[in-house]
C-alpha atoms as one frame of an Amber mdcrd trajectory, in Angstrom:
protein
  15.773 157.007 155.812  16.249 157.651 158.228  18.246 157.423 161.872  18.097
 159.514 165.311  17.467 162.956 164.341  19.237 166.139 165.892  20.385 168.849
 163.654  20.822 170.449 160.621  21.061 169.964 156.840  23.737 171.230 155.108
  24.197 175.022 154.958  23.365 173.968 150.960  20.311 175.435 149.560  18.076
 172.376 148.652  17.051 172.053 145.525  13.407 174.139 144.795  10.553 170.997
 145.021  10.595 171.182 141.253  13.688 169.993 140.601  14.339 166.359 140.108
  15.965 165.146 143.165  18.091 162.695 141.443  20.180 164.616 140.222  23.535
 163.504 140.939  27.247 164.770 140.896  28.791 164.886 137.704  31.454 162.679
 138.410  29.010 160.100 139.064  26.922 161.094 135.771  30.086 160.156 133.597
  30.502 157.328 135.461  26.778 156.203 134.641  26.733 157.534 131.092  30.378
 154.917 130.786  28.502 151.768 131.960  24.907 151.689 130.943  23.380 152.114
 127.164  20.425 154.567 127.019  18.307 151.695 126.467  19.893 150.044 129.900
  19.275 152.878 131.609  15.492 153.251 130.495  15.170 149.874 131.338  16.485
 150.101 135.439  14.712 153.561 135.587  11.210 152.278 134.817   8.935 153.121
 137.588   5.710 150.892 138.270   2.098 151.996 140.282   1.645 148.644 140.895
   4.440 147.555 142.218   4.863 150.461 144.663   1.479 149.789 146.079   2.353
 146.114 146.673   5.781 147.356 148.830   3.198 149.193 150.673   0.411 146.761
 150.940   2.855 143.679 151.893   4.741 145.543 154.693   1.736 146.251 156.215
   0.824 142.817 156.075   3.487 141.538 157.572   3.114 144.460 160.566  -0.606
 142.861 160.460  -0.062 139.254 160.126   3.048 139.707 163.365   0.299 141.412
 165.063  -1.898 138.373 164.553   0.498 135.961 165.625   1.315 138.258 168.936
  -2.078 138.179 170.144  -2.876 134.293 169.125   0.121 132.949 171.000   1.240
 135.360 173.533   4.501 134.679 174.941   8.125 135.827 175.605   9.376 134.109
 172.668   6.596 135.771 170.173   7.195 138.864 171.724  10.787 139.198 171.062
  10.390 137.949 167.190   7.381 140.168 167.046   9.590 143.236 168.318  12.490
 142.145 165.755   9.592 141.458 162.405   8.250 144.953 163.823  10.907 147.215
 164.259  12.253 145.534 160.491   9.087 146.833 158.989   9.352 150.372 160.692
  12.597 150.694 159.086  10.851 149.228 156.114   8.155 152.215 155.868  11.542
 154.353 156.539  12.917 152.652 153.534   9.720 153.208 151.234   9.524 156.962
 152.552  12.996 156.959 150.546  12.233 155.715 147.223   9.017 158.064 147.794
  11.527 160.925 147.900  13.419 159.842 144.887   9.955 159.824 142.656  10.705
 156.140 142.478   8.400 153.924 144.565   5.311 155.021 142.094   5.162 156.188
 138.249   2.520 158.540 139.308   3.727 161.789 140.940   0.945 162.466 143.533
   1.071 158.835 144.660   5.119 159.216 145.773   3.968 162.595 148.007   1.117
 161.411 149.366   0.408 157.888 149.532   4.012 157.540 150.792   3.842 160.181
 152.925   0.877 159.286 155.049   1.313 155.623 154.868   5.364 155.198 155.203
   6.538 158.474 156.693   3.708 159.702 159.168   3.245 156.300 161.267   7.287
 156.375 161.728   7.721 159.481 162.849   9.053 161.636 159.573   8.125 164.161
 157.358   8.795 162.928 153.039   8.907 166.864 151.975  11.942 167.582 154.950
  13.048 164.280 154.191  13.579 164.996 150.755  15.423 168.229 151.009  17.633
 166.726 153.189  18.523 163.632 151.459  18.894 165.880 148.337  21.874 167.436
 149.482  23.291 164.036 150.840  23.225 162.517 147.563  24.985 165.477 146.339
  27.234 165.551 149.564  28.238 161.782 150.006  31.640 161.568 151.219  32.474
 165.177 151.541  32.704 167.235 154.752  29.520 169.138 153.811  27.547 165.753
 153.591  24.381 166.367 156.091  24.531 162.670 157.180  28.390 162.294 158.238
  28.137 162.265 161.726  26.200 158.471 161.467  29.218 156.730 160.393  32.519
 159.274 160.481  33.318 157.688 164.392  33.969 154.464 162.625  35.864 152.441
 163.197  35.783 152.348 167.472  36.759 149.673 169.775  34.640 146.616 170.704
  33.684 148.295 173.931  32.572 151.698 172.344  30.122 149.814 169.905  29.170
 147.346 172.546  28.304 150.016 174.660  26.449 151.803 171.695  24.420 148.918
 171.055  23.468 148.229 174.513  21.708 152.159 174.354  20.119 150.781 171.447
  18.752 148.025 172.629  17.611 149.178 176.199  16.099 152.124 174.214  17.895
 154.567 175.684  18.722 155.983 172.260  14.884 155.332 171.113  14.097 158.362
 173.749  16.778 160.258 172.707  15.486 159.774 169.136  12.109 160.694 170.837
  13.350 163.519 172.465  14.740 165.237 169.104  11.887 164.720 167.392   9.940
 166.858 169.589  12.369 169.438 170.124  12.240 169.854 165.851   8.490 169.683
 165.429   8.510 172.622 168.036  10.599 174.611 166.131  13.895 174.386 168.928
  16.213 172.473 166.460  16.540 172.238 162.567  14.571 169.472 161.034  17.490
 166.225 159.923  17.963 162.294 160.175  21.554 162.820 161.370  23.388 163.175
 165.039  24.552 166.787 164.614  22.164 169.188 166.939  21.917 172.804 165.489
  19.478 175.013 167.431  17.081 177.557 165.773  16.723 180.987 167.064  14.310
 182.204 169.328  13.648 185.430 167.272  10.838 186.638 169.697   8.583 182.914
 170.103   7.252 182.337 173.491   7.091 179.246 175.205   3.187 178.793 173.651
   4.706 179.650 170.084   6.480 176.284 170.372   3.987 174.284 171.522   1.968
 175.468 168.444   4.330 174.512 166.357   4.928 171.307 167.800   1.106 170.202
 167.775   0.908 171.276 164.106   3.749 169.180 163.087   2.397 166.295 165.502
  -0.356 166.392 164.075  -0.494 163.955 160.966   2.267 161.315 162.747  -0.393
 161.455 165.913  -3.390 160.823 163.088  -1.154 158.156 161.587  -0.569 156.601
 164.989  -4.375 156.732 166.943  -5.595 155.364 163.073  -3.327 152.300 163.839
  -4.352 152.199 167.723  -8.409 152.202 167.180  -7.818 148.888 164.428  -5.732
 147.423 167.158  -8.630 148.431 169.485 -11.487 147.202 167.274  -9.705 143.683
 167.339 -10.016 143.688 170.876  -6.368 143.957 171.272  -5.420 147.505 171.679
  -2.507 146.350 173.872  -0.863 145.584 170.435  -0.005 149.165 170.342   2.604
 149.305 173.023   4.943 146.530 171.020   4.780 148.785 167.964   6.200 151.522
 170.124   8.523 149.612 172.113   9.940 148.476 168.928  10.429 152.004 168.048
  12.493 152.565 171.179  14.630 149.627 171.016  15.347 147.057 168.197  14.842
 149.846 165.446  17.622 152.364 166.590  19.831 149.384 166.676  18.875 148.346
 163.029  19.627 151.896 161.986  22.593 152.307 163.162  23.775 148.602 161.817
  22.008 149.835 158.250  24.115 152.936 158.376  27.767 152.054 159.223  27.382
 149.265 156.358  26.010 152.175 153.931  29.320 154.449 154.438  31.036 153.371
 157.653  34.776 153.241 157.411  35.095 154.217 153.407  37.424 156.608 151.734
  36.108 160.784 152.055  35.705 161.499 148.721  32.785 162.353 145.962  33.324
 159.069 144.078  30.519 157.252 144.808  31.958 154.152 143.820  34.702 154.430
 146.672  32.402 156.637 149.385  29.407 153.608 149.290  29.097 150.349 150.339
  26.644 147.159 149.027  26.509 144.618 151.574  25.497 141.121 151.204  22.319
 140.560 153.042  20.700 137.148 154.167  17.219 136.371 155.234  17.624 137.726
 158.559  18.789 140.973 157.367  16.627 141.668 154.708  13.871 141.115 157.814
  16.044 143.561 160.016  18.257 145.714 158.545  18.090 145.388 155.000  14.747
 145.280 153.632  13.743 146.100 150.258  17.080 145.881 148.602  18.386 148.923
 150.858  21.388 146.852 150.750  22.282 147.562 147.243  23.605 150.979 148.572
  26.203 151.816 146.116  23.769 150.957 142.925  21.608 153.453 144.558  23.952
 156.318 144.952  25.111 155.529 141.382  21.890 156.272 139.789  19.694 156.917
 142.075  16.865 156.749 139.821  16.321 153.192 139.672  13.569 151.921 141.679
  14.018 149.151 144.752  12.789 146.365 142.738  15.345 147.083 140.067  18.537
 147.567 142.060  19.172 143.655 142.046  19.508 143.395 138.058  21.941 147.045
 137.723  23.755 144.575 140.368  24.008 142.271 137.723  24.938 144.303 134.981
  27.536 146.253 136.803  28.887 142.473 138.402  29.502 141.604 134.578  30.896
 144.573 133.853  33.704 144.130 136.608  32.670 147.660 138.370  31.892 146.469
 141.213  34.290 145.255 144.945  33.123 141.786 146.218  30.364 142.872 148.458
  30.919 142.302 152.586  28.403 140.506 154.631  26.685 142.668 157.702  29.159
 140.748 160.216  32.256 141.308 157.727  31.141 145.390 158.248  30.617 145.490
 162.009  34.090 143.636 162.499  35.633 146.326 160.081  33.935 149.296 162.276
  34.861 147.592 165.135  38.983 147.926 163.993  40.541 150.363 165.939  42.423
 153.367 163.703  46.117 152.457 163.762  48.486 155.378 164.016  52.417 155.428
 163.010  54.892 155.229 165.464
């Protein structure tokens, strides 16, 4: 999913559009065959159109209900609560885009490609097909120097003071504004598209300023349309001001939620291609599920072991692996953050 933009894919060419986007390295594939029977794999990878539809409708339903509560009782407490809930659902939309990129949210392919793109990706300024190409490389290169998402977590652990500064930048909107700036530059064709933090400038190749403006308008048009529809619906209810809450949630709590989620998934883990060592499953309570861990995204080790499993079957896969004693005990999000705040010790 998703994090602050600014750079480049791995130089490895992405899989062609016709390829299955859930192919995993041979190391992992062998382990999957050892852990599950063919019947279990078929059970875990079964997909459902109605469950995918419910995931999207329920997410937007929570967003609508949050707007309704804030419109009915506008005060400081409902405002802060609305920011947190809406940012959590924005992250949820990004995670559902992630599901669609793997072809697992819906059984029907065009629904993964079209409905997910328009109802999940575009409202949060993402592009499903670009994300799919980028994310495919992440799955095939996880735990190596070629992982395009490496910069999201490679610097951890850090000191508590450093972590506090990062959190402060997130919650004050500085990270979010930087993210928007990066998204504009990527849509304009100035930077190579990514969801990571590394910056790669694209060659100009004779392009002038008006070429960049044209590219930006073309690439931003679906996002602008999706957000205009959202604003229009709120305006029809007589509460157009609520769109400002949507925008503020995008630049304040959302970057913080993304940072915590990224650290939990791959931070402070071994640099190895073994999915059981380079990826973490994190225990998620109700608060984490509202904010940093929507739609079972906390079962991240399971997802990397077998990415063709829909999100709603990851808890079952987790139980199967636990029964086989194939998983370490999962920490909570606070446990992970404590680990990420422990400075690296060096030998004397």
